[in-house]
C-alpha cells in the first residue's frame, strides 16, 4: 500500500488495514478513524476504483465522516468504514464475503460493519454468518429498531426541517411552507409524506420522473424537471439524492431560505458552507440531520449484542433530539460568525476528544 498517512485525507486514523485473501480474490481496506466513543462503526462499500489511491482516499474520508456523524448523534460508537475493491465487472462471490466477514471478526469488535453502496441486505446477512459485528440486519418485527434505515432517516430530516423553519422563519407550523425536494427515493419520499401530513406545499423532482409524478399525485404536490429543482423559489430546499450538489453553480441558483436534506456530503467543498452563509441561507449540516438511520441500526446492534429487544420508542426519542443539536449549531454559528458546517465539525471533533 502507498504511504496512506501522507494522504490529505489522513486524519490520525487509529488503524488502516489492508485485507487480502488470495483464494477468494478479496482485496479490502478497513479504516478506524476514532474509537474514542466506542467501536468504529460504519458501512462497507463495494466499488470499482480506477486506482487503489481512490479507494484509500474514500476509506479515510468516509471513516472520519462516520466518527463525526456517530458522535453528533450521541451514539456510543466511533467511526469506521470498509471498502471492498471490486474488479471492473464487479464480481462478488460468497467466498469474498466470507473472507471479509472473517477479517471483521478478527478485529474482535473494534469495527462494526453495515450495508453501504454496492452491498445488499443479502450480502450483509452472508457477512454476518462469519462475524457478530454487523449492524443494520433485517428485522421481522416492525416494533423493533434496525432493518431499512430509510424511514428513520426521513423522520429525522422531517424534525430537522421543522426546527429550521422555526429558527429561520419564526414559524411553528409547516402549513403552507414551501419545500422543494430533490430525489424522492427511500429518504426523500418519506420526507415528502411526513411534510404533506403537516400541510407543507411541496415541489418534487426525481430523475425517475414517473416516481416523482406518482408521489406528487398522491400528495397533491407539483413536480419539476430535475435540472430545475435547485432554482425553485421556495422556503426550504431539501436535497435527498446526490452529494456535492452545493457547488458554486448550485448555490448561485438557490432561491430559498433554508437547505435541509438527507443526501450525504452535500457541500462540494468546505468553502461552499461559507458561501451558503454569505447568502444568508440556513444550512443543516448533512451528517447531523440525516442521522436517523444510523441511530436505528446502531441501537439495534447494541441491543443484539446484549441479547435484548430494542424498543422502537427509544429510537424515536433519540431521533427527536436531532433538532436540539441543530439549534445548538445554528445558535453558535450566529454568535461566532462561523458557518454552521464548520461549527458542527468543531463540535464533533471535541466529542471525539480532538481539536482545540
Ligand atoms: P434512493 O436510491 O432510495 O433514492 C434516491 C433517489 O434520488 C432516487 O429516486 C433517484 O432516482 C433520485 N435521483 C438520483 N439522481 C437524481 C438527480 N440528479 N435529481 C433528482 N433525483 C435524483 O436513496 P436513499 O436511500 O433515499 O438516499 C438518498 C440520499 O440520502 C443519498 O445521498 C444517501 O447517501 C443519503 N442517506 C441515506 C440514508 C438512508 O437511510 N437511506 C441515510 C443517510 C443518508
PDB file of C-alpha atoms and ligand atoms in Angstrom, residues 45 69 116-117 148-154 157 181-189 205-209 211-212 225-227 229 239-243 245 261-266 286 290-294, ligand 1:
ATOM      1  CA  UNK A  45     -18.728  -0.105   0.222  1.00  0.00           C
ATOM      2  CA  UNK A  69     -21.848  11.548  12.405  1.00  0.00           C
ATOM      3  CA  UNK A 116     -23.316   0.723   2.047  1.00  0.00           C
ATOM      4  CA  UNK A 117     -23.196   1.427  -1.697  1.00  0.00           C
ATOM      5  CA  UNK A 148     -34.347  -0.442   6.486  1.00  0.00           C
ATOM      6  CA  UNK A 149     -32.845   2.814   7.801  1.00  0.00           C
ATOM      7  CA  UNK A 150     -34.593   4.992   5.165  1.00  0.00           C
ATOM      8  CA  UNK A 151     -37.820   5.717   7.107  1.00  0.00           C
ATOM      9  CA  UNK A 152     -35.828   6.603  10.260  1.00  0.00           C
ATOM     10  CA  UNK A 153     -33.569   8.908   8.263  1.00  0.00           C
ATOM     11  CA  UNK A 154     -36.665  10.572   6.789  1.00  0.00           C
ATOM     12  CA  UNK A 157     -34.983  15.130   8.413  1.00  0.00           C
ATOM     13  CA  UNK A 181     -37.386  18.099  -2.681  1.00  0.00           C
ATOM     14  CA  UNK A 182     -34.602  16.734  -4.882  1.00  0.00           C
ATOM     15  CA  UNK A 183     -34.893  12.936  -5.061  1.00  0.00           C
ATOM     16  CA  UNK A 184     -37.963  11.070  -3.807  1.00  0.00           C
ATOM     17  CA  UNK A 185     -36.487   7.635  -3.132  1.00  0.00           C
ATOM     18  CA  UNK A 186     -36.411   5.940   0.244  1.00  0.00           C
ATOM     19  CA  UNK A 187     -35.426   9.094   2.159  1.00  0.00           C
ATOM     20  CA  UNK A 188     -36.864  11.929   0.040  1.00  0.00           C
ATOM     21  CA  UNK A 189     -40.161  10.110  -0.485  1.00  0.00           C
ATOM     22  CA  UNK A 205     -38.241  16.195  -8.572  1.00  0.00           C
ATOM     23  CA  UNK A 206     -36.509  12.931  -9.449  1.00  0.00           C
ATOM     24  CA  UNK A 207     -34.582  11.652 -12.458  1.00  0.00           C
ATOM     25  CA  UNK A 208     -37.160   8.879 -12.317  1.00  0.00           C
ATOM     26  CA  UNK A 209     -39.889  11.313 -13.367  1.00  0.00           C
ATOM     27  CA  UNK A 211     -41.718   8.164  -9.414  1.00  0.00           C
ATOM     28  CA  UNK A 212     -41.942  11.907  -8.731  1.00  0.00           C
ATOM     29  CA  UNK A 225     -37.703  18.592 -14.161  1.00  0.00           C
ATOM     30  CA  UNK A 226     -34.518  17.505 -12.324  1.00  0.00           C
ATOM     31  CA  UNK A 227     -32.483  20.380 -13.776  1.00  0.00           C
ATOM     32  CA  UNK A 229     -35.374  21.841  -8.750  1.00  0.00           C
ATOM     33  CA  UNK A 239     -31.533  17.570  -1.228  1.00  0.00           C
ATOM     34  CA  UNK A 240     -32.170  13.827  -0.927  1.00  0.00           C
ATOM     35  CA  UNK A 241     -30.415  12.395  -3.954  1.00  0.00           C
ATOM     36  CA  UNK A 242     -26.777  13.129  -4.733  1.00  0.00           C
ATOM     37  CA  UNK A 243     -23.822  14.550  -2.863  1.00  0.00           C
ATOM     38  CA  UNK A 245     -24.693  19.464  -5.320  1.00  0.00           C
ATOM     39  CA  UNK A 261     -31.980  17.346   3.450  1.00  0.00           C
ATOM     40  CA  UNK A 262     -30.589  13.856   3.776  1.00  0.00           C
ATOM     41  CA  UNK A 263     -28.069  13.470   0.937  1.00  0.00           C
ATOM     42  CA  UNK A 264     -24.568  12.691   2.171  1.00  0.00           C
ATOM     43  CA  UNK A 265     -21.699  15.120   1.522  1.00  0.00           C
ATOM     44  CA  UNK A 266     -23.847  17.909   0.097  1.00  0.00           C
ATOM     45  CA  UNK A 286     -25.972  16.813   6.412  1.00  0.00           C
ATOM     46  CA  UNK A 290     -29.558  12.591   8.357  1.00  0.00           C
ATOM     47  CA  UNK A 291     -28.559  10.541  11.436  1.00  0.00           C
ATOM     48  CA  UNK A 292     -31.956   8.874  11.989  1.00  0.00           C
ATOM     49  CA  UNK A 293     -31.000   5.717  10.103  1.00  0.00           C
ATOM     50  CA  UNK A 294     -27.688   5.262  11.886  1.00  0.00           C
TER      51      UNK A 294
HETATM   52  P1  LIG B   1     -32.642   6.035  -3.042  1.00  0.00           P
HETATM   53  O1  LIG B   1     -31.818   5.390  -4.102  1.00  0.00           O
HETATM   54  O2  LIG B   1     -33.764   5.280  -2.441  1.00  0.00           O
HETATM   55  O3  LIG B   1     -33.255   7.410  -3.613  1.00  0.00           O
HETATM   56  C1  LIG B   1     -32.521   8.344  -4.320  1.00  0.00           C
HETATM   57  C2  LIG B   1     -33.468   8.984  -5.337  1.00  0.00           C
HETATM   58  O4  LIG B   1     -32.782  10.069  -5.953  1.00  0.00           O
HETATM   59  C3  LIG B   1     -33.886   8.013  -6.449  1.00  0.00           C
HETATM   60  O5  LIG B   1     -35.287   8.060  -6.606  1.00  0.00           O
HETATM   61  C4  LIG B   1     -33.152   8.560  -7.677  1.00  0.00           C
HETATM   62  O6  LIG B   1     -33.866   8.331  -8.892  1.00  0.00           O
HETATM   63  C5  LIG B   1     -33.076  10.034  -7.352  1.00  0.00           C
HETATM   64  N1  LIG B   1     -32.034  10.796  -8.044  1.00  0.00           N
HETATM   65  C6  LIG B   1     -30.782  10.421  -8.389  1.00  0.00           C
HETATM   66  N2  LIG B   1     -30.152  11.433  -9.028  1.00  0.00           N
HETATM   67  C7  LIG B   1     -31.001  12.482  -9.047  1.00  0.00           C
HETATM   68  C8  LIG B   1     -30.938  13.804  -9.561  1.00  0.00           C
HETATM   69  N3  LIG B   1     -29.856  14.254 -10.176  1.00  0.00           N
HETATM   70  N4  LIG B   1     -32.010  14.606  -9.411  1.00  0.00           N
HETATM   71  C9  LIG B   1     -33.136  14.146  -8.810  1.00  0.00           C
HETATM   72  N5  LIG B   1     -33.260  12.900  -8.323  1.00  0.00           N
HETATM   73  C10 LIG B   1     -32.218  12.076  -8.447  1.00  0.00           C
HETATM   74  O7  LIG B   1     -31.594   6.527  -1.938  1.00  0.00           O
HETATM   75  P2  LIG B   1     -31.926   6.988  -0.453  1.00  0.00           P
HETATM   76  O8  LIG B   1     -31.685   5.847   0.461  1.00  0.00           O
HETATM   77  O9  LIG B   1     -33.220   7.706  -0.440  1.00  0.00           O
HETATM   78  O10 LIG B   1     -30.726   8.021  -0.185  1.00  0.00           O
HETATM   79  C11 LIG B   1     -30.782   9.334  -0.691  1.00  0.00           C
HETATM   80  C12 LIG B   1     -29.585  10.127  -0.179  1.00  0.00           C
HETATM   81  O11 LIG B   1     -29.581  10.136   1.246  1.00  0.00           O
HETATM   82  C13 LIG B   1     -28.207   9.554  -0.580  1.00  0.00           C
HETATM   83  O12 LIG B   1     -27.314  10.627  -0.738  1.00  0.00           O
HETATM   84  C14 LIG B   1     -27.824   8.730   0.630  1.00  0.00           C
HETATM   85  O13 LIG B   1     -26.414   8.587   0.735  1.00  0.00           O
HETATM   86  C15 LIG B   1     -28.356   9.621   1.736  1.00  0.00           C
HETATM   87  N6  LIG B   1     -28.610   8.928   3.001  1.00  0.00           N
HETATM   88  C16 LIG B   1     -29.487   7.876   3.034  1.00  0.00           C
HETATM   89  C17 LIG B   1     -29.742   7.247   4.248  1.00  0.00           C
HETATM   90  C18 LIG B   1     -30.732   6.109   4.337  1.00  0.00           C
HETATM   91  O14 LIG B   1     -31.083   5.757   5.467  1.00  0.00           O
HETATM   92  N7  LIG B   1     -31.196   5.541   3.236  1.00  0.00           N
HETATM   93  C19 LIG B   1     -29.110   7.690   5.428  1.00  0.00           C
HETATM   94  C20 LIG B   1     -28.239   8.790   5.366  1.00  0.00           C
HETATM   95  C21 LIG B   1     -28.004   9.394   4.134  1.00  0.00           C
END
